[in-house]
C-alpha positions as CSV (number, residue, x, y, z in Angstrom):
1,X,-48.6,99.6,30.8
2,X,-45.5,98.0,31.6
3,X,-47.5,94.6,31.4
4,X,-49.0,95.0,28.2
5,X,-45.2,96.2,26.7
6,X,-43.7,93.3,27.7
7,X,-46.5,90.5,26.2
8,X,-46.4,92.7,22.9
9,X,-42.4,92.3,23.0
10,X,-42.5,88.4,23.4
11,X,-45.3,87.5,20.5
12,X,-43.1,90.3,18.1
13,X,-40.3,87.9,19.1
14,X,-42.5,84.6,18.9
15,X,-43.8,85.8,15.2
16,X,-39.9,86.2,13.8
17,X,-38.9,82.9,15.3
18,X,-38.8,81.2,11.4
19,X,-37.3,84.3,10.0
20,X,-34.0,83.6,12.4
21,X,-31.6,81.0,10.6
22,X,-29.5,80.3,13.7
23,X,-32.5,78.6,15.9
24,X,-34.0,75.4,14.6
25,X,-36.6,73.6,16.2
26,X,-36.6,69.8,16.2
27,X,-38.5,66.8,18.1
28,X,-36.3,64.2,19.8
29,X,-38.2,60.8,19.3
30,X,-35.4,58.9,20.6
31,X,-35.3,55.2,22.0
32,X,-38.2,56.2,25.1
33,X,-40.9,56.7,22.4
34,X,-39.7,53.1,20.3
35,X,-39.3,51.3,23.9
36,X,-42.4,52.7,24.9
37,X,-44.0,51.7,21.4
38,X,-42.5,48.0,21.3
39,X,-44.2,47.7,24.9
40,X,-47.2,48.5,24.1
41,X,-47.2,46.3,21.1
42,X,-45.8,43.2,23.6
43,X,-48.9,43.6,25.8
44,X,-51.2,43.9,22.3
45,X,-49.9,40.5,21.4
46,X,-50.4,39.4,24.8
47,X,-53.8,39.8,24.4
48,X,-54.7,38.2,20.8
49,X,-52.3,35.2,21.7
50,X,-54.8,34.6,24.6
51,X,-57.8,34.6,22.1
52,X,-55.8,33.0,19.2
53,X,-54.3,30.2,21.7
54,X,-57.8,28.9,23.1
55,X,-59.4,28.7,19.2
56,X,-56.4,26.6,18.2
57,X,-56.0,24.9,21.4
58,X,-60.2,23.7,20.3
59,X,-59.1,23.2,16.6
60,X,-56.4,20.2,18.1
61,X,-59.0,18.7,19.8
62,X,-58.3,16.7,23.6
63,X,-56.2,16.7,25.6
64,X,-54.7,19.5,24.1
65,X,-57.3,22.1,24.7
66,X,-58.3,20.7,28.3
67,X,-56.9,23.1,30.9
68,X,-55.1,20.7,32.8
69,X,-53.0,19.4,29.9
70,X,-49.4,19.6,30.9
71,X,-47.0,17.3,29.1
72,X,-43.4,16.9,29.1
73,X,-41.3,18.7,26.7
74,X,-40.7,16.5,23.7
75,X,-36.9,16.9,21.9
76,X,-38.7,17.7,19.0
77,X,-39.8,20.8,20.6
78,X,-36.3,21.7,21.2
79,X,-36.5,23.5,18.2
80,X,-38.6,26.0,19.2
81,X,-36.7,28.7,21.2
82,X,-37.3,28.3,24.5
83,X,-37.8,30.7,27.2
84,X,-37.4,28.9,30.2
85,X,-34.3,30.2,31.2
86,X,-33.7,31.1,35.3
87,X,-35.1,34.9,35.7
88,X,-32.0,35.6,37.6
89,X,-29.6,35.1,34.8
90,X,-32.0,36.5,32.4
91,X,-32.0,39.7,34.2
92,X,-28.4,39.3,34.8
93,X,-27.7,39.7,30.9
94,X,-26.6,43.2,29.5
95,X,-29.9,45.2,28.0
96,X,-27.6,44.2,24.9
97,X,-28.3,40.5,25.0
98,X,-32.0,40.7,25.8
99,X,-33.0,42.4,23.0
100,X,-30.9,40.1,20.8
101,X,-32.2,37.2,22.2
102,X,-35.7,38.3,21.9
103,X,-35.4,39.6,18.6
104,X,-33.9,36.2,17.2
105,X,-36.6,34.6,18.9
106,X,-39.5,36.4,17.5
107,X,-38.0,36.2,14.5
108,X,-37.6,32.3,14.5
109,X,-40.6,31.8,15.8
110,X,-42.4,34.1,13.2
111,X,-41.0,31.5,10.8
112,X,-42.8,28.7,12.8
113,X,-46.0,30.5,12.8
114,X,-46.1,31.1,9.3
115,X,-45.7,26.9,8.7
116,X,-48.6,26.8,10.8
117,X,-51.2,28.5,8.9
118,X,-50.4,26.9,5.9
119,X,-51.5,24.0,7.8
120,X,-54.7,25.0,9.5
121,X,-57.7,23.4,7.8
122,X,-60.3,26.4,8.6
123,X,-60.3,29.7,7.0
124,X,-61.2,31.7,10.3
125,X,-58.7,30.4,12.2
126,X,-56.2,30.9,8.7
127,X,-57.3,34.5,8.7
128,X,-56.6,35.0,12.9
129,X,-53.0,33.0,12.4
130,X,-52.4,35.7,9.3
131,X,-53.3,38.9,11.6
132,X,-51.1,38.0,14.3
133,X,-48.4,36.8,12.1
134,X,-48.6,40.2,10.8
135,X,-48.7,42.3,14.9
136,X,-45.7,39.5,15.0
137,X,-43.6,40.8,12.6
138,X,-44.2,44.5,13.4
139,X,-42.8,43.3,17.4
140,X,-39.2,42.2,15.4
141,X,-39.3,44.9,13.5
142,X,-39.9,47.1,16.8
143,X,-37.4,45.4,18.4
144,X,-34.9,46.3,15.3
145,X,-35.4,50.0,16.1
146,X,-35.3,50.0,19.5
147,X,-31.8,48.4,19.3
148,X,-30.9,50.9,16.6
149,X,-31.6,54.0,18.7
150,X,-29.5,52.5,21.5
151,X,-27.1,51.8,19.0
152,X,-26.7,48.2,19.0
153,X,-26.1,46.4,16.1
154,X,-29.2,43.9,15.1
155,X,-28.3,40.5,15.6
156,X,-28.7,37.9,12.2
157,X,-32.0,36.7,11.4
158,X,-33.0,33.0,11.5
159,X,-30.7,30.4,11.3
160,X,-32.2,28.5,8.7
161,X,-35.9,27.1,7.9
162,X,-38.4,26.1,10.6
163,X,-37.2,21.9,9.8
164,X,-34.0,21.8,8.5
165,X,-33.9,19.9,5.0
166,X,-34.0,16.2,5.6
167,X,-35.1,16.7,9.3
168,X,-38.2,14.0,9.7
169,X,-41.7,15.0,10.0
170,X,-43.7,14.5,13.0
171,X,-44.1,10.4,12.9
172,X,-48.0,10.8,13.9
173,X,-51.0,13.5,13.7
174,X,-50.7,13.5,17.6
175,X,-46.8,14.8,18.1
176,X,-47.4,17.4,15.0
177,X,-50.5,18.5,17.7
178,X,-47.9,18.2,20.2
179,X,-45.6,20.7,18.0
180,X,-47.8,23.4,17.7
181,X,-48.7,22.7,21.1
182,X,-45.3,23.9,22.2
183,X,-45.3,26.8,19.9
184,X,-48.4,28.8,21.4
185,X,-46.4,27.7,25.0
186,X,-43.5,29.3,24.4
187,X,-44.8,31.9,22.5
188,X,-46.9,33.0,25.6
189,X,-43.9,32.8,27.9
190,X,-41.7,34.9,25.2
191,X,-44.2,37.6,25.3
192,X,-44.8,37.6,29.1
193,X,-41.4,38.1,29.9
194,X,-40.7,40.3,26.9
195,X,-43.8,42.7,28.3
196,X,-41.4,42.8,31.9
197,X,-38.4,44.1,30.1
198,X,-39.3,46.2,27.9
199,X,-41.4,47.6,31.0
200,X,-37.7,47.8,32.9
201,X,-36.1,49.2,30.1
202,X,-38.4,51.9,29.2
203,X,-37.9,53.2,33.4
204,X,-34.3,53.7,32.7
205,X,-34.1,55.1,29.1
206,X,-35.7,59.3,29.2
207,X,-38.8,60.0,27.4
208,X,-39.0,61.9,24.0
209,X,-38.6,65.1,24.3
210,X,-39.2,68.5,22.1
211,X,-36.0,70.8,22.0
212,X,-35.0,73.7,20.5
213,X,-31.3,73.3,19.7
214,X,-29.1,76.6,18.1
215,X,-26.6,76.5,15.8
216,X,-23.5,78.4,16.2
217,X,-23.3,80.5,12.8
218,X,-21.0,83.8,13.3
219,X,-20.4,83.6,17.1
């Protein structure tokens, strides 16, 4: 019947698809998918910096690892890039700036973390501060791509070593605590807020999406 014609018509047609040089078939990752990815990766981190945090937070010792242990900002932590900047002019800046200013942050503070487990005393806790060190890098190097597939250009690396050369070391065991104290801190509020825009971004930027695209060859 006519029925039977027309299905036997569309897989002859489906079958010579590859024979045909004019059509090709391609898949569109695009930025949704490396958004989407470097989201999913934020949130990941979330997670093992949660975990991470409290076993370091035990290996300084009191009052670090009590819960209500909240001291002032010391200028040495200045250092560390710091995220507490007012939401409504962090959400003011272009998507541009954002993902600059978190990729030179994870990147800087990649650098910090990496110092720090060539300082930890246990080899469980080495092995943990390796592993995430290692998701850590994978987030900047997210970040690079996403930036690339919106075309942005990536921003320079880190300005330098962790303690610039003839910067003093931390006087006493207890501000060097206080140090890395900071670090998981700010680290934790990086990622937070990193998990919210990348979460914003990814709602205005189109999923991947498979497409079959011709080429115009002799018409």
């Amino acid at each position: 019947g006519d029925s039977w014609g027309i299905f036997t018509f569309l897989c002859a047609a489906l079958c010579n698809l590859p024979a045909l040089p004019a059509l090709n078939c391609s898949e569109e990752l695009g930025a949704g998918q490396s958004i989407q990815q470097t989201y999913d990766l934020t949130r990941y981190l979330e997670h093992q910096l949660r975990t991470l945090a409290g076993t370091y937070l035990n290996y300084l010792g009191p009052p670090f690892n009590e819960p209500d242990f909240n001291p002032p900002r010391l200028a040495r932590a200045e250092r560390v890039p710091s995220a507490t900047v007012d939401l409504d002019l962090w959400r003011g800046l272009t998507d541009n700036a954002r993902l600059a200013a978190n990729y030179r942050a994870y990147s800087r503070l990649l650098c910090y973390l990496r110092v720090l487990d060539g300082q930890v005393g246990t080899a469980e806790l080495r092995h943990r501060l390796a592993h995430f060190c290692a998701s850590l890098q994978g987030l900047v190097l997210s970040i690079g791509g996403v930036m690339s597939s919106l075309g942005y250009p990536l921003p320079a690396g880190p300005a330098g070593p962790p303690t610039p050369p003839g910067a003093p070391a931390a006087p006493n065991d207890f501000l060097k605590k206080m140090d890395d104290f900071w670090l998981l801190k700010e680290l934790q509020t990086w990622l937070w807020r990193s998990a919210k825009d990348f979460n914003r971004l990814k709602k205005k930027v189109p999923p991947a999406v498979v497409t079959l695209r011709l080429e115009a060859r002799g018409f």
